[in-house]
Short mmCIF file of N, CA and C in Angstrom, two decimals:
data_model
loop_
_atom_site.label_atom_id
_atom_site.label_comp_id
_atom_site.label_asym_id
_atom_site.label_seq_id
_atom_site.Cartn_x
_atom_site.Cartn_y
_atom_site.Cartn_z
N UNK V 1431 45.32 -0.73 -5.34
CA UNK V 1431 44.40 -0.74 -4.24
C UNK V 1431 45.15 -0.67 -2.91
N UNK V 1432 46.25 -1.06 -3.21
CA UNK V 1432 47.13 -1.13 -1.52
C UNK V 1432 47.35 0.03 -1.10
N UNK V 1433 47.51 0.90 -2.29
CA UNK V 1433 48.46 2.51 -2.09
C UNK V 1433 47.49 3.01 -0.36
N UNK V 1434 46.15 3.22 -0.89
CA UNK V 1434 45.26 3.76 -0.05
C UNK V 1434 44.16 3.08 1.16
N UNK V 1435 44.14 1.65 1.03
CA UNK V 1435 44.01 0.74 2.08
C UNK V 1435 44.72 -0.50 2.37
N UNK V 1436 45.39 -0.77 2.98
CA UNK V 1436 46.24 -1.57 3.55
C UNK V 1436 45.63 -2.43 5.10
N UNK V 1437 45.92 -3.61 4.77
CA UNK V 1437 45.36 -4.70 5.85
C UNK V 1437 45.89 -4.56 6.67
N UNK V 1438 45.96 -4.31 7.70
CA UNK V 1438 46.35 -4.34 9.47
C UNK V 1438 45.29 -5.74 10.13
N UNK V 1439 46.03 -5.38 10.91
CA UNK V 1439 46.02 -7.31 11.63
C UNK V 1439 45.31 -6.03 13.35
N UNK V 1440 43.85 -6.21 13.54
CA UNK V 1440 43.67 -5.57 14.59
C UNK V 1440 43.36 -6.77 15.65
N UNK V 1441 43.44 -6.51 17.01
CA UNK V 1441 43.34 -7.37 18.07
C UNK V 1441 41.97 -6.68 18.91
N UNK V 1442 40.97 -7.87 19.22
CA UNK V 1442 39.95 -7.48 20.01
C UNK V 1442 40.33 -6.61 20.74
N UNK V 1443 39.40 -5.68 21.37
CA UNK V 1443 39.36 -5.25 22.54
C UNK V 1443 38.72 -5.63 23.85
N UNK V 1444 39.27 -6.05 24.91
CA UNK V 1444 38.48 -6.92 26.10
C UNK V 1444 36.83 -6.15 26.62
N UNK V 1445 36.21 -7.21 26.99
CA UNK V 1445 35.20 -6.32 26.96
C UNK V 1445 35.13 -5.16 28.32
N UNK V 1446 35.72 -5.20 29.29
CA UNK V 1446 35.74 -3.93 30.27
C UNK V 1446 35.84 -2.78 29.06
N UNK V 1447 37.07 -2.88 28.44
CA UNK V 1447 37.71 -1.62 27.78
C UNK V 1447 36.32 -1.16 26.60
N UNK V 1448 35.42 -2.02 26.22
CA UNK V 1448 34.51 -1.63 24.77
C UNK V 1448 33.22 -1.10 25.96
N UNK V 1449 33.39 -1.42 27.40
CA UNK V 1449 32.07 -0.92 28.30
C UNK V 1449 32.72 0.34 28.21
N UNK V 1450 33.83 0.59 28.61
CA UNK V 1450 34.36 2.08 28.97
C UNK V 1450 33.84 2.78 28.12
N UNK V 1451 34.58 2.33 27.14
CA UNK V 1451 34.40 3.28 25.32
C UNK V 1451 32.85 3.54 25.39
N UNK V 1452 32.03 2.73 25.43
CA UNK V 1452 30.54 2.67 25.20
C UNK V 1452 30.23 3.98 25.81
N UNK V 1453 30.43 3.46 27.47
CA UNK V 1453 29.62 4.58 28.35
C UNK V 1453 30.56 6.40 27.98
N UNK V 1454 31.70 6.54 27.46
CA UNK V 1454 32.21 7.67 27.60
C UNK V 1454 31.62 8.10 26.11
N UNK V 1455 31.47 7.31 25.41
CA UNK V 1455 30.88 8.22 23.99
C UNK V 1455 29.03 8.33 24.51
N UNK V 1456 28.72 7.39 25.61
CA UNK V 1456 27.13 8.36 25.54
C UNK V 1456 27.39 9.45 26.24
N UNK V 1457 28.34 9.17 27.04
CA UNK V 1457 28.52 10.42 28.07
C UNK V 1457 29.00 11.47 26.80
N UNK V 1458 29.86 11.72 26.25
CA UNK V 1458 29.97 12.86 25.19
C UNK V 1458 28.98 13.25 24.68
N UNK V 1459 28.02 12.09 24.13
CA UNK V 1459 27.03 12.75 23.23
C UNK V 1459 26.18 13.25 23.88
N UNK V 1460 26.20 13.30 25.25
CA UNK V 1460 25.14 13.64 26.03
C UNK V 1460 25.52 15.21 26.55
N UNK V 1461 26.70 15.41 26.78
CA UNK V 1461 27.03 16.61 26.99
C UNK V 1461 27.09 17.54 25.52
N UNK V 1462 27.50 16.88 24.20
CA UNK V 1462 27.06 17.89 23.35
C UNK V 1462 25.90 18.38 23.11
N UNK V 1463 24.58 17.23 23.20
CA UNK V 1463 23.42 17.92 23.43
C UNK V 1463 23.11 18.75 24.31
N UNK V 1464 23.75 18.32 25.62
CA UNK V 1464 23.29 19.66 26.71
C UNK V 1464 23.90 21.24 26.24
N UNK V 1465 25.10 21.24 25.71
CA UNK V 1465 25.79 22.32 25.63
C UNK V 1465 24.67 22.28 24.70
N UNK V 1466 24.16 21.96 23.54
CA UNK V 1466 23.41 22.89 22.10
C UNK V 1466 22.01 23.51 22.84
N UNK V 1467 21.86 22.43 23.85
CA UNK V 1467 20.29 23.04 24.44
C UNK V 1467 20.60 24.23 25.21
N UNK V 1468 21.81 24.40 26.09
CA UNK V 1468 21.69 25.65 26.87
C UNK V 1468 22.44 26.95 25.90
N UNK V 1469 22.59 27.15 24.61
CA UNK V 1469 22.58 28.24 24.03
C UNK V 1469 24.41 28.29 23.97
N UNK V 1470 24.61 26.85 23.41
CA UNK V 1470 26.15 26.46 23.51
C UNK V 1470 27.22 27.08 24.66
N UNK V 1471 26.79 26.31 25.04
CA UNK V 1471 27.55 26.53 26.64
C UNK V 1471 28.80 26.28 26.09
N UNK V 1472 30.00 27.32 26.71
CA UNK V 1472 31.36 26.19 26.66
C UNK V 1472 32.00 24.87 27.80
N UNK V 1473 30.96 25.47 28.70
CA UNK V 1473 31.24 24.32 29.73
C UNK V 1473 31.52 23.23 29.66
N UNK V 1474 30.37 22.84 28.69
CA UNK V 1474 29.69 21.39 28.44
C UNK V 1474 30.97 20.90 26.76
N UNK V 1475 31.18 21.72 26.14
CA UNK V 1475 32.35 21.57 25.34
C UNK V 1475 33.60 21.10 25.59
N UNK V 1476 34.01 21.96 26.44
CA UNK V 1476 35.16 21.93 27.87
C UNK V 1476 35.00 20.39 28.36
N UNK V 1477 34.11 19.92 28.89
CA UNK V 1477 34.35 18.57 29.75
C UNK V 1477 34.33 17.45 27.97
N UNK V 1478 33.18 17.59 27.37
CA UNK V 1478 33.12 16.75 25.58
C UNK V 1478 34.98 16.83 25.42
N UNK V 1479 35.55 18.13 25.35
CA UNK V 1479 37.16 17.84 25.09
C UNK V 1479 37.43 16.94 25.84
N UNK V 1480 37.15 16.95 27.03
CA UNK V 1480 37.89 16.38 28.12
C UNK V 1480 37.58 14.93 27.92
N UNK V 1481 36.19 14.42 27.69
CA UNK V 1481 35.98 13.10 27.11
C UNK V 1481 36.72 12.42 26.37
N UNK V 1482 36.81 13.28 25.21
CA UNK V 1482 37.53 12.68 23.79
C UNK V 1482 38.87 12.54 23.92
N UNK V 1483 39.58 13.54 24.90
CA UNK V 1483 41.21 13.41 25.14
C UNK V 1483 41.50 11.66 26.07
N UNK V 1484 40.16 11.68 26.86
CA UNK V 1484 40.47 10.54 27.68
C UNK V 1484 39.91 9.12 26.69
N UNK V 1485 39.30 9.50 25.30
CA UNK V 1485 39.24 8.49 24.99
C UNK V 1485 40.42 8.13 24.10
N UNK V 1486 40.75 8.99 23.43
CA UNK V 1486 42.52 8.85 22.73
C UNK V 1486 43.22 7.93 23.10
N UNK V 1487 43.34 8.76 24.54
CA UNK V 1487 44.51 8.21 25.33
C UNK V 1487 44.58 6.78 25.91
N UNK V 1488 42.99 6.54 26.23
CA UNK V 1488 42.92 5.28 26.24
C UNK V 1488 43.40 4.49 25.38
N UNK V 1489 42.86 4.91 24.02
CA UNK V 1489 43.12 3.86 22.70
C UNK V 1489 44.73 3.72 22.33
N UNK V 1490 45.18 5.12 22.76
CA UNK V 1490 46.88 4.94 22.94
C UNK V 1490 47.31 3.64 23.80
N UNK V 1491 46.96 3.55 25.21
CA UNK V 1491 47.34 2.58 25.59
C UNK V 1491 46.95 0.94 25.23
N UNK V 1492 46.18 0.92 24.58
CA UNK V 1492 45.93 -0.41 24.18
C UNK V 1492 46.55 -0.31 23.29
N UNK V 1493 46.70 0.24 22.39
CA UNK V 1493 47.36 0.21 21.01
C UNK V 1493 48.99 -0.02 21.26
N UNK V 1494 49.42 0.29 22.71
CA UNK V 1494 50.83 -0.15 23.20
C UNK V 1494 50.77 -1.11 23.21
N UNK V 1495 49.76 -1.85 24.45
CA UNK V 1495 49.76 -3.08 24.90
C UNK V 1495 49.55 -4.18 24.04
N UNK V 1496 48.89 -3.75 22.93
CA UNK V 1496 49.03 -4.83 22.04
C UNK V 1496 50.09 -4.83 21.11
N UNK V 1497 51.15 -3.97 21.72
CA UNK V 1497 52.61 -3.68 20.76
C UNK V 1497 52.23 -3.46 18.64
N UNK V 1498 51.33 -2.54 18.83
CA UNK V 1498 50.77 -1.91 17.58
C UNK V 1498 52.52 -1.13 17.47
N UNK V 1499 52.83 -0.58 15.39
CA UNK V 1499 53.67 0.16 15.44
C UNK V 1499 53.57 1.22 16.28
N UNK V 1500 54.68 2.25 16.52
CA UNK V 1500 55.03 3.38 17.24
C UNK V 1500 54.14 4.21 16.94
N UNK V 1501 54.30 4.30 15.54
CA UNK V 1501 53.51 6.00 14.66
C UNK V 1501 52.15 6.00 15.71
N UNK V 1502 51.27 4.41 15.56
CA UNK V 1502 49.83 4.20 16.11
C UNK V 1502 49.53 4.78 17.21
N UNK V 1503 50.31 4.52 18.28
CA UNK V 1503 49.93 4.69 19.73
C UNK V 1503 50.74 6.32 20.04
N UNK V 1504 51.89 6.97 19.55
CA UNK V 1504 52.08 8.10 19.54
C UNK V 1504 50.96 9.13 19.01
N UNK V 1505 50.67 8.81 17.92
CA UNK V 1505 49.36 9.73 17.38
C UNK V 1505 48.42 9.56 18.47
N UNK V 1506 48.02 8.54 18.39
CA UNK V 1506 46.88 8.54 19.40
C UNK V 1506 47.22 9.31 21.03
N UNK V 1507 48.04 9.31 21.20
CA UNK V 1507 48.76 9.83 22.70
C UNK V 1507 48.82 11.53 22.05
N UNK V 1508 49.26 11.60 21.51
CA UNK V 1508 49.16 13.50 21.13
C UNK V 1508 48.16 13.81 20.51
N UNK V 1509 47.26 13.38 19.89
CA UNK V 1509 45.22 13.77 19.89
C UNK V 1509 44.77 13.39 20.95
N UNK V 1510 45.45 12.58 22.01
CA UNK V 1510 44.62 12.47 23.20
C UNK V 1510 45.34 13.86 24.40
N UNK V 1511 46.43 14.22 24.27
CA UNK V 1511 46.88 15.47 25.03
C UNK V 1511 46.65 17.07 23.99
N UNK V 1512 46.44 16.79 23.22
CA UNK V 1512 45.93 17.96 22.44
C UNK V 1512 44.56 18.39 22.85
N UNK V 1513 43.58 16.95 22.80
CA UNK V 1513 42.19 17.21 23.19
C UNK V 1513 41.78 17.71 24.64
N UNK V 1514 43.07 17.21 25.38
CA UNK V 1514 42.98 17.53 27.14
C UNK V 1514 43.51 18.82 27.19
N UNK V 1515 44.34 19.48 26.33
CA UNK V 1515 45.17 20.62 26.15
C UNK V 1515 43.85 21.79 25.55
N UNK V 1516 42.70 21.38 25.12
CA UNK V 1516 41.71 22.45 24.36
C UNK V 1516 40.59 21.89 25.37
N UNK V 1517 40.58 20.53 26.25
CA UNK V 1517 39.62 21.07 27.42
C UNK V 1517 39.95 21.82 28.38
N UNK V 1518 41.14 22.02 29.01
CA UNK V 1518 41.90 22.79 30.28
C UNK V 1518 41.59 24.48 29.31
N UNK V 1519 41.71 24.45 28.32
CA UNK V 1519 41.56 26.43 27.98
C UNK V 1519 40.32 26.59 27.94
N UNK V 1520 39.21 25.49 27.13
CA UNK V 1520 38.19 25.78 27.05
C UNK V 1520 37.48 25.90 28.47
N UNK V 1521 37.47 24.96 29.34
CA UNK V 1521 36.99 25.28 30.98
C UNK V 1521 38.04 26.44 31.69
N UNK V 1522 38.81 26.60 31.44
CA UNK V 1522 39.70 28.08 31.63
C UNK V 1522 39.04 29.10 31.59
N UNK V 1523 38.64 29.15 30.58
CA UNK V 1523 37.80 30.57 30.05
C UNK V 1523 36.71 30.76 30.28
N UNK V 1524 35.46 29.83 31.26
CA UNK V 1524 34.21 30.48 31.61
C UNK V 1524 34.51 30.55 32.95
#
């Protein structure tokens, strides 16, 4: 059973940081609906990347600050500049 889930020891998150998270995932979900209603806009895709890169990156930095291993907060830091890296082309291109 260990092979494929393994116990990690996670640390709250303060509550400013779970308001942030809150309001940026309605804000995403709110722009993916707009993009499906206007006939998939990439606009509205473009800024949703831009959401999700800034939520990564967030989770990167807590995942420092609470001195999580390396692998944790690196991954999270390069899906959070990957996702900012496919909003900058995607708003590029309209």
């Amino acid at each position: 059973m260990g092979l494929f889930f393994e116990k990690v020891k996670r640390t709250k998150s303060s509550k400013p940081v779970v308001a942030i998270r809150i309001i940026l995932l309605i804000t995403m979900i709110a722009l993916f609906i707009l993009g499906y209603r206007d006939d998939f806009n990439s606009t509205f895709l473009g800024y949703g990347f831009l959401v999700v890169g800034l939520l990564n990156i967030m989770n990167g930095v807590e995942s420092h600050y609470h001195r999580e291993e390396k692998k944790v907060y690196r991954t999270d830091y390069f899906l959070g500049i990957l996702f900012l890296f496919m909003a900058i082309t995607e708003l590029g291109t309209s």
